[in-house]
Amino acid sequence: MLIGCWGGYWLSRGLGRQATIKMLGSRASSVERHLGQAGLEAVVVLRLLPGFPYWPVNYGSGAFGVGQRDFLLGSFLAVIPGQFSLVAIGALISNPNLFTGIVVAVSWAIVLLLTVWAYWRWKAARPEHG
C-alpha cells in the first residue's frame, strides 16, 4: 500500500504541477491549500480523514512541494495504525474475544490521537487569515 502511494507521489513529480492539477480536477485547489502549508501534518490529517481518498494526497504531495521524507513519514504514521485497526476489527468479528477487542480499542485510540495531534500541528503551521 505504501509503495503504491509513493509511486503516485513520484508520478506527479514527473508529470509536473499543471498535469497534476488537471488530474485532480475539482479537488486540486483544496488539496493544494491543505498540503501547501504543513507537509507532514497535512499528509497525516488527510490520510486519517474518513472517506477522503488516498490518490489526491499522493499526487498532490508530489506536485505541491511536500518533501519525500514528510510524505513517507506522514503516510506511514497514518496508514499503519488505520490498516492495523481494520484487520483487528475483522479478527474481532470472526473470533470475538477480549484480546482482539483490546487491540481494536488501542488501535482506534492511536488513530484518534494521531488525528488530533496532526490537526493541531497543521492548524498551527497555517498562516492566519485576517
PDB file of N, CA, C and O in Angstrom, residues 41-94:
ATOM      1  N   GLU A  41       2.165  17.090   8.708  1.00  0.00           N
ATOM      2  CA  GLU A  41       0.898  17.134   9.422  1.00  0.00           C
ATOM      3  C   GLU A  41      -0.281  17.047   8.473  1.00  0.00           C
ATOM      4  O   GLU A  41      -1.267  16.367   8.746  1.00  0.00           O
ATOM      5  N   ALA A  42      -0.183  17.728   7.345  1.00  0.00           N
ATOM      6  CA  ALA A  42      -1.272  17.698   6.371  1.00  0.00           C
ATOM      7  C   ALA A  42      -1.458  16.295   5.803  1.00  0.00           C
ATOM      8  O   ALA A  42      -2.591  15.834   5.642  1.00  0.00           O
ATOM      9  N   VAL A  43      -0.365  15.611   5.506  1.00  0.00           N
ATOM     10  CA  VAL A  43      -0.469  14.237   4.991  1.00  0.00           C
ATOM     11  C   VAL A  43      -1.154  13.347   6.013  1.00  0.00           C
ATOM     12  O   VAL A  43      -2.061  12.573   5.681  1.00  0.00           O
ATOM     13  N   VAL A  44      -0.765  13.458   7.288  1.00  0.00           N
ATOM     14  CA  VAL A  44      -1.388  12.636   8.333  1.00  0.00           C
ATOM     15  C   VAL A  44      -2.875  12.942   8.438  1.00  0.00           C
ATOM     16  O   VAL A  44      -3.710  12.035   8.446  1.00  0.00           O
ATOM     17  N   VAL A  45      -3.230  14.223   8.520  1.00  0.00           N
ATOM     18  CA  VAL A  45      -4.640  14.604   8.663  1.00  0.00           C
ATOM     19  C   VAL A  45      -5.459  14.105   7.477  1.00  0.00           C
ATOM     20  O   VAL A  45      -6.520  13.495   7.651  1.00  0.00           O
ATOM     21  N   LEU A  46      -4.978  14.357   6.265  1.00  0.00           N
ATOM     22  CA  LEU A  46      -5.740  13.948   5.081  1.00  0.00           C
ATOM     23  C   LEU A  46      -5.840  12.436   4.954  1.00  0.00           C
ATOM     24  O   LEU A  46      -6.858  11.914   4.505  1.00  0.00           O
ATOM     25  N   ARG A  47      -4.806  11.720   5.359  1.00  0.00           N
ATOM     26  CA  ARG A  47      -4.864  10.253   5.317  1.00  0.00           C
ATOM     27  C   ARG A  47      -5.869   9.698   6.336  1.00  0.00           C
ATOM     28  O   ARG A  47      -6.467   8.659   6.109  1.00  0.00           O
ATOM     29  N   LEU A  48      -6.000  10.369   7.454  1.00  0.00           N
ATOM     30  CA  LEU A  48      -6.882   9.872   8.507  1.00  0.00           C
ATOM     31  C   LEU A  48      -8.331  10.323   8.353  1.00  0.00           C
ATOM     32  O   LEU A  48      -9.206   9.813   9.059  1.00  0.00           O
ATOM     33  N   LEU A  49      -8.596  11.262   7.453  1.00  0.00           N
ATOM     34  CA  LEU A  49      -9.978  11.714   7.249  1.00  0.00           C
ATOM     35  C   LEU A  49     -10.819  10.567   6.697  1.00  0.00           C
ATOM     36  O   LEU A  49     -10.479   9.994   5.658  1.00  0.00           O
ATOM     37  N   PRO A  50     -11.910  10.250   7.354  1.00  0.00           N
ATOM     38  CA  PRO A  50     -12.764   9.175   6.839  1.00  0.00           C
ATOM     39  C   PRO A  50     -13.341   9.539   5.475  1.00  0.00           C
ATOM     40  O   PRO A  50     -13.837  10.641   5.275  1.00  0.00           O
ATOM     41  N   GLY A  51     -13.233   8.638   4.544  1.00  0.00           N
ATOM     42  CA  GLY A  51     -13.818   8.834   3.229  1.00  0.00           C
ATOM     43  C   GLY A  51     -13.000   9.662   2.259  1.00  0.00           C
ATOM     44  O   GLY A  51     -13.363   9.793   1.106  1.00  0.00           O
ATOM     45  N   PHE A  52     -11.888  10.251   2.706  1.00  0.00           N
ATOM     46  CA  PHE A  52     -11.049  11.028   1.800  1.00  0.00           C
ATOM     47  C   PHE A  52     -10.109  10.068   1.087  1.00  0.00           C
ATOM     48  O   PHE A  52      -9.329   9.364   1.727  1.00  0.00           O
ATOM     49  N   PRO A  53     -10.158  10.013  -0.241  1.00  0.00           N
ATOM     50  CA  PRO A  53      -9.338   9.036  -0.972  1.00  0.00           C
ATOM     51  C   PRO A  53      -7.842   9.345  -0.877  1.00  0.00           C
ATOM     52  O   PRO A  53      -7.446  10.499  -0.702  1.00  0.00           O
ATOM     53  N   TYR A  54      -7.044   8.308  -1.005  1.00  0.00           N
ATOM     54  CA  TYR A  54      -5.590   8.460  -0.909  1.00  0.00           C
ATOM     55  C   TYR A  54      -4.973   9.120  -2.137  1.00  0.00           C
ATOM     56  O   TYR A  54      -3.988   9.827  -2.030  1.00  0.00           O
ATOM     57  N   TRP A  55      -5.525   8.855  -3.313  1.00  0.00           N
ATOM     58  CA  TRP A  55      -4.855   9.300  -4.533  1.00  0.00           C
ATOM     59  C   TRP A  55      -4.656  10.814  -4.612  1.00  0.00           C
ATOM     60  O   TRP A  55      -3.599  11.250  -5.065  1.00  0.00           O
ATOM     61  N   PRO A  56      -5.600  11.665  -4.159  1.00  0.00           N
ATOM     62  CA  PRO A  56      -5.303  13.104  -4.220  1.00  0.00           C
ATOM     63  C   PRO A  56      -4.142  13.502  -3.306  1.00  0.00           C
ATOM     64  O   PRO A  56      -3.381  14.413  -3.624  1.00  0.00           O
ATOM     65  N   VAL A  57      -4.010  12.808  -2.185  1.00  0.00           N
ATOM     66  CA  VAL A  57      -2.902  13.092  -1.261  1.00  0.00           C
ATOM     67  C   VAL A  57      -1.578  12.684  -1.908  1.00  0.00           C
ATOM     68  O   VAL A  57      -0.587  13.419  -1.854  1.00  0.00           O
ATOM     69  N   ASN A  58      -1.571  11.506  -2.549  1.00  0.00           N
ATOM     70  CA  ASN A  58      -0.350  11.032  -3.208  1.00  0.00           C
ATOM     71  C   ASN A  58       0.099  12.003  -4.287  1.00  0.00           C
ATOM     72  O   ASN A  58       1.239  12.465  -4.300  1.00  0.00           O
ATOM     73  N   TYR A  59      -0.796  12.292  -5.226  1.00  0.00           N
ATOM     74  CA  TYR A  59      -0.451  13.154  -6.347  1.00  0.00           C
ATOM     75  C   TYR A  59      -0.209  14.590  -5.894  1.00  0.00           C
ATOM     76  O   TYR A  59       0.721  15.245  -6.347  1.00  0.00           O
ATOM     77  N   GLY A  60      -1.072  15.087  -5.016  1.00  0.00           N
ATOM     78  CA  GLY A  60      -0.927  16.458  -4.538  1.00  0.00           C
ATOM     79  C   GLY A  60       0.366  16.676  -3.781  1.00  0.00           C
ATOM     80  O   GLY A  60       1.014  17.714  -3.927  1.00  0.00           O
ATOM     81  N   SER A  61       0.761  15.703  -2.989  1.00  0.00           N
ATOM     82  CA  SER A  61       2.014  15.836  -2.236  1.00  0.00           C
ATOM     83  C   SER A  61       3.202  15.965  -3.173  1.00  0.00           C
ATOM     84  O   SER A  61       4.099  16.782  -2.952  1.00  0.00           O
ATOM     85  N   GLY A  62       3.210  15.163  -4.218  1.00  0.00           N
ATOM     86  CA  GLY A  62       4.309  15.245  -5.181  1.00  0.00           C
ATOM     87  C   GLY A  62       4.312  16.540  -5.956  1.00  0.00           C
ATOM     88  O   GLY A  62       5.363  17.127  -6.209  1.00  0.00           O
ATOM     89  N   ALA A  63       3.138  17.014  -6.331  1.00  0.00           N
ATOM     90  CA  ALA A  63       3.049  18.205  -7.183  1.00  0.00           C
ATOM     91  C   ALA A  63       3.175  19.513  -6.421  1.00  0.00           C
ATOM     92  O   ALA A  63       3.648  20.509  -6.967  1.00  0.00           O
ATOM     93  N   PHE A  64       2.740  19.524  -5.167  1.00  0.00           N
ATOM     94  CA  PHE A  64       2.671  20.789  -4.434  1.00  0.00           C
ATOM     95  C   PHE A  64       3.770  20.956  -3.401  1.00  0.00           C
ATOM     96  O   PHE A  64       3.638  21.714  -2.455  1.00  0.00           O
ATOM     97  N   GLY A  65       4.859  20.218  -3.572  1.00  0.00           N
ATOM     98  CA  GLY A  65       6.065  20.503  -2.802  1.00  0.00           C
ATOM     99  C   GLY A  65       6.213  19.845  -1.452  1.00  0.00           C
ATOM    100  O   GLY A  65       7.088  20.245  -0.689  1.00  0.00           O
ATOM    101  N   VAL A  66       5.425  18.841  -1.114  1.00  0.00           N
ATOM    102  CA  VAL A  66       5.649  18.123   0.139  1.00  0.00           C
ATOM    103  C   VAL A  66       6.917  17.299  -0.039  1.00  0.00           C
ATOM    104  O   VAL A  66       7.060  16.574  -1.033  1.00  0.00           O
ATOM    105  N   GLY A  67       7.840  17.428   0.885  1.00  0.00           N
ATOM    106  CA  GLY A  67       9.098  16.686   0.793  1.00  0.00           C
ATOM    107  C   GLY A  67       8.862  15.187   0.909  1.00  0.00           C
ATOM    108  O   GLY A  67       7.911  14.728   1.551  1.00  0.00           O
ATOM    109  N   GLN A  68       9.760  14.425   0.286  1.00  0.00           N
ATOM    110  CA  GLN A  68       9.630  12.972   0.302  1.00  0.00           C
ATOM    111  C   GLN A  68       9.629  12.417   1.727  1.00  0.00           C
ATOM    112  O   GLN A  68       8.841  11.537   2.056  1.00  0.00           O
ATOM    113  N   ARG A  69      10.501  12.931   2.592  1.00  0.00           N
ATOM    114  CA  ARG A  69      10.555  12.458   3.981  1.00  0.00           C
ATOM    115  C   ARG A  69       9.229  12.709   4.689  1.00  0.00           C
ATOM    116  O   ARG A  69       8.684  11.822   5.342  1.00  0.00           O
ATOM    117  N   ASP A  70       8.683  13.920   4.548  1.00  0.00           N
ATOM    118  CA  ASP A  70       7.404  14.241   5.184  1.00  0.00           C
ATOM    119  C   ASP A  70       6.278  13.381   4.627  1.00  0.00           C
ATOM    120  O   ASP A  70       5.408  12.921   5.369  1.00  0.00           O
ATOM    121  N   PHE A  71       6.290  13.163   3.314  1.00  0.00           N
ATOM    122  CA  PHE A  71       5.251  12.342   2.688  1.00  0.00           C
ATOM    123  C   PHE A  71       5.304  10.903   3.204  1.00  0.00           C
ATOM    124  O   PHE A  71       4.284  10.341   3.607  1.00  0.00           O
ATOM    125  N   LEU A  72       6.494  10.312   3.202  1.00  0.00           N
ATOM    126  CA  LEU A  72       6.619   8.911   3.629  1.00  0.00           C
ATOM    127  C   LEU A  72       6.335   8.746   5.120  1.00  0.00           C
ATOM    128  O   LEU A  72       5.621   7.824   5.520  1.00  0.00           O
ATOM    129  N   LEU A  73       6.869   9.635   5.934  1.00  0.00           N
ATOM    130  CA  LEU A  73       6.635   9.544   7.374  1.00  0.00           C
ATOM    131  C   LEU A  73       5.161   9.778   7.706  1.00  0.00           C
ATOM    132  O   LEU A  73       4.560   9.039   8.484  1.00  0.00           O
ATOM    133  N   GLY A  74       4.565  10.792   7.102  1.00  0.00           N
ATOM    134  CA  GLY A  74       3.145  11.067   7.328  1.00  0.00           C
ATOM    135  C   GLY A  74       2.269   9.920   6.875  1.00  0.00           C
ATOM    136  O   GLY A  74       1.313   9.534   7.552  1.00  0.00           O
ATOM    137  N   SER A  75       2.587   9.349   5.722  1.00  0.00           N
ATOM    138  CA  SER A  75       1.819   8.203   5.216  1.00  0.00           C
ATOM    139  C   SER A  75       1.959   7.012   6.145  1.00  0.00           C
ATOM    140  O   SER A  75       0.976   6.347   6.482  1.00  0.00           O
ATOM    141  N   PHE A  76       3.184   6.745   6.570  1.00  0.00           N
ATOM    142  CA  PHE A  76       3.423   5.616   7.471  1.00  0.00           C
ATOM    143  C   PHE A  76       2.675   5.805   8.786  1.00  0.00           C
ATOM    144  O   PHE A  76       2.008   4.883   9.262  1.00  0.00           O
ATOM    145  N   LEU A  77       2.786   7.005   9.366  1.00  0.00           N
ATOM    146  CA  LEU A  77       2.118   7.272  10.647  1.00  0.00           C
ATOM    147  C   LEU A  77       0.602   7.094  10.559  1.00  0.00           C
ATOM    148  O   LEU A  77      -0.029   6.643  11.504  1.00  0.00           O
ATOM    149  N   ALA A  78       0.029   7.461   9.434  1.00  0.00           N
ATOM    150  CA  ALA A  78      -1.429   7.397   9.298  1.00  0.00           C
ATOM    151  C   ALA A  78      -1.919   6.051   8.787  1.00  0.00           C
ATOM    152  O   ALA A  78      -2.948   5.554   9.244  1.00  0.00           O
ATOM    153  N   VAL A  79      -1.197   5.460   7.847  1.00  0.00           N
ATOM    154  CA  VAL A  79      -1.684   4.235   7.196  1.00  0.00           C
ATOM    155  C   VAL A  79      -1.550   3.011   8.104  1.00  0.00           C
ATOM    156  O   VAL A  79      -2.485   2.214   8.205  1.00  0.00           O
ATOM    157  N   ILE A  80      -0.427   2.868   8.765  1.00  0.00           N
ATOM    158  CA  ILE A  80      -0.187   1.655   9.545  1.00  0.00           C
ATOM    159  C   ILE A  80      -1.222   1.471  10.660  1.00  0.00           C
ATOM    160  O   ILE A  80      -1.855   0.413  10.739  1.00  0.00           O
ATOM    161  N   PRO A  81      -1.464   2.449  11.537  1.00  0.00           N
ATOM    162  CA  PRO A  81      -2.471   2.227  12.580  1.00  0.00           C
ATOM    163  C   PRO A  81      -3.879   2.019  12.007  1.00  0.00           C
ATOM    164  O   PRO A  81      -4.651   1.215  12.520  1.00  0.00           O
ATOM    165  N   GLY A  82      -4.202   2.739  10.942  1.00  0.00           N
ATOM    166  CA  GLY A  82      -5.517   2.579  10.331  1.00  0.00           C
ATOM    167  C   GLY A  82      -5.716   1.185   9.768  1.00  0.00           C
ATOM    168  O   GLY A  82      -6.759   0.556   9.973  1.00  0.00           O
ATOM    169  N   GLN A  83      -4.728   0.686   9.047  1.00  0.00           N
ATOM    170  CA  GLN A  83      -4.824  -0.660   8.482  1.00  0.00           C
ATOM    171  C   GLN A  83      -4.821  -1.715   9.584  1.00  0.00           C
ATOM    172  O   GLN A  83      -5.553  -2.704   9.523  1.00  0.00           O
ATOM    173  N   PHE A  84      -3.998  -1.501  10.597  1.00  0.00           N
ATOM    174  CA  PHE A  84      -3.947  -2.431  11.729  1.00  0.00           C
ATOM    175  C   PHE A  84      -5.313  -2.518  12.407  1.00  0.00           C
ATOM    176  O   PHE A  84      -5.783  -3.602  12.744  1.00  0.00           O
ATOM    177  N   SER A  85      -5.958  -1.375  12.575  1.00  0.00           N
ATOM    178  CA  SER A  85      -7.265  -1.372  13.236  1.00  0.00           C
ATOM    179  C   SER A  85      -8.318  -2.081  12.384  1.00  0.00           C
ATOM    180  O   SER A  85      -9.180  -2.778  12.914  1.00  0.00           O
ATOM    181  N   LEU A  86      -8.243  -1.925  11.061  1.00  0.00           N
ATOM    182  CA  LEU A  86      -9.202  -2.616  10.193  1.00  0.00           C
ATOM    183  C   LEU A  86      -9.018  -4.130  10.245  1.00  0.00           C
ATOM    184  O   LEU A  86      -9.995  -4.882  10.287  1.00  0.00           O
ATOM    185  N   VAL A  87      -7.778  -4.572  10.268  1.00  0.00           N
ATOM    186  CA  VAL A  87      -7.504  -6.006  10.392  1.00  0.00           C
ATOM    187  C   VAL A  87      -7.995  -6.514  11.749  1.00  0.00           C
ATOM    188  O   VAL A  87      -8.591  -7.586  11.853  1.00  0.00           O
ATOM    189  N   ALA A  88      -7.768  -5.726  12.796  1.00  0.00           N
ATOM    190  CA  ALA A  88      -8.213  -6.122  14.139  1.00  0.00           C
ATOM    191  C   ALA A  88      -9.734  -6.210  14.210  1.00  0.00           C
ATOM    192  O   ALA A  88     -10.276  -7.108  14.864  1.00  0.00           O
ATOM    193  N   ILE A  89     -10.439  -5.304  13.539  1.00  0.00           N
ATOM    194  CA  ILE A  89     -11.905  -5.365  13.518  1.00  0.00           C
ATOM    195  C   ILE A  89     -12.360  -6.649  12.833  1.00  0.00           C
ATOM    196  O   ILE A  89     -13.279  -7.327  13.307  1.00  0.00           O
ATOM    197  N   GLY A  90     -11.718  -7.002  11.722  1.00  0.00           N
ATOM    198  CA  GLY A  90     -12.041  -8.254  11.049  1.00  0.00           C
ATOM    199  C   GLY A  90     -11.796  -9.452  11.943  1.00  0.00           C
ATOM    200  O   GLY A  90     -12.603 -10.394  11.988  1.00  0.00           O
ATOM    201  N   ALA A  91     -10.688  -9.441  12.686  1.00  0.00           N
ATOM    202  CA  ALA A  91     -10.383 -10.532  13.617  1.00  0.00           C
ATOM    203  C   ALA A  91     -11.414 -10.589  14.735  1.00  0.00           C
ATOM    204  O   ALA A  91     -11.839 -11.673  15.148  1.00  0.00           O
ATOM    205  N   LEU A  92     -11.832  -9.431  15.211  1.00  0.00           N
ATOM    206  CA  LEU A  92     -12.828  -9.389  16.282  1.00  0.00           C
ATOM    207  C   LEU A  92     -14.173  -9.933  15.809  1.00  0.00           C
ATOM    208  O   LEU A  92     -14.848 -10.658  16.538  1.00  0.00           O
ATOM    209  N   ILE A  93     -14.534  -9.607  14.583  1.00  0.00           N
ATOM    210  CA  ILE A  93     -15.799 -10.098  14.038  1.00  0.00           C
ATOM    211  C   ILE A  93     -15.757 -11.610  13.850  1.00  0.00           C
ATOM    212  O   ILE A  93     -16.709 -12.314  14.184  1.00  0.00           O
ATOM    213  N   SER A  94     -14.637 -12.117  13.337  1.00  0.00           N
ATOM    214  CA  SER A  94     -14.551 -13.555  13.068  1.00  0.00           C
ATOM    215  C   SER A  94     -14.313 -14.385  14.325  1.00  0.00           C
ATOM    216  O   SER A  94     -14.716 -15.535  14.384  1.00  0.00           O
TER     217      SER A  94
END
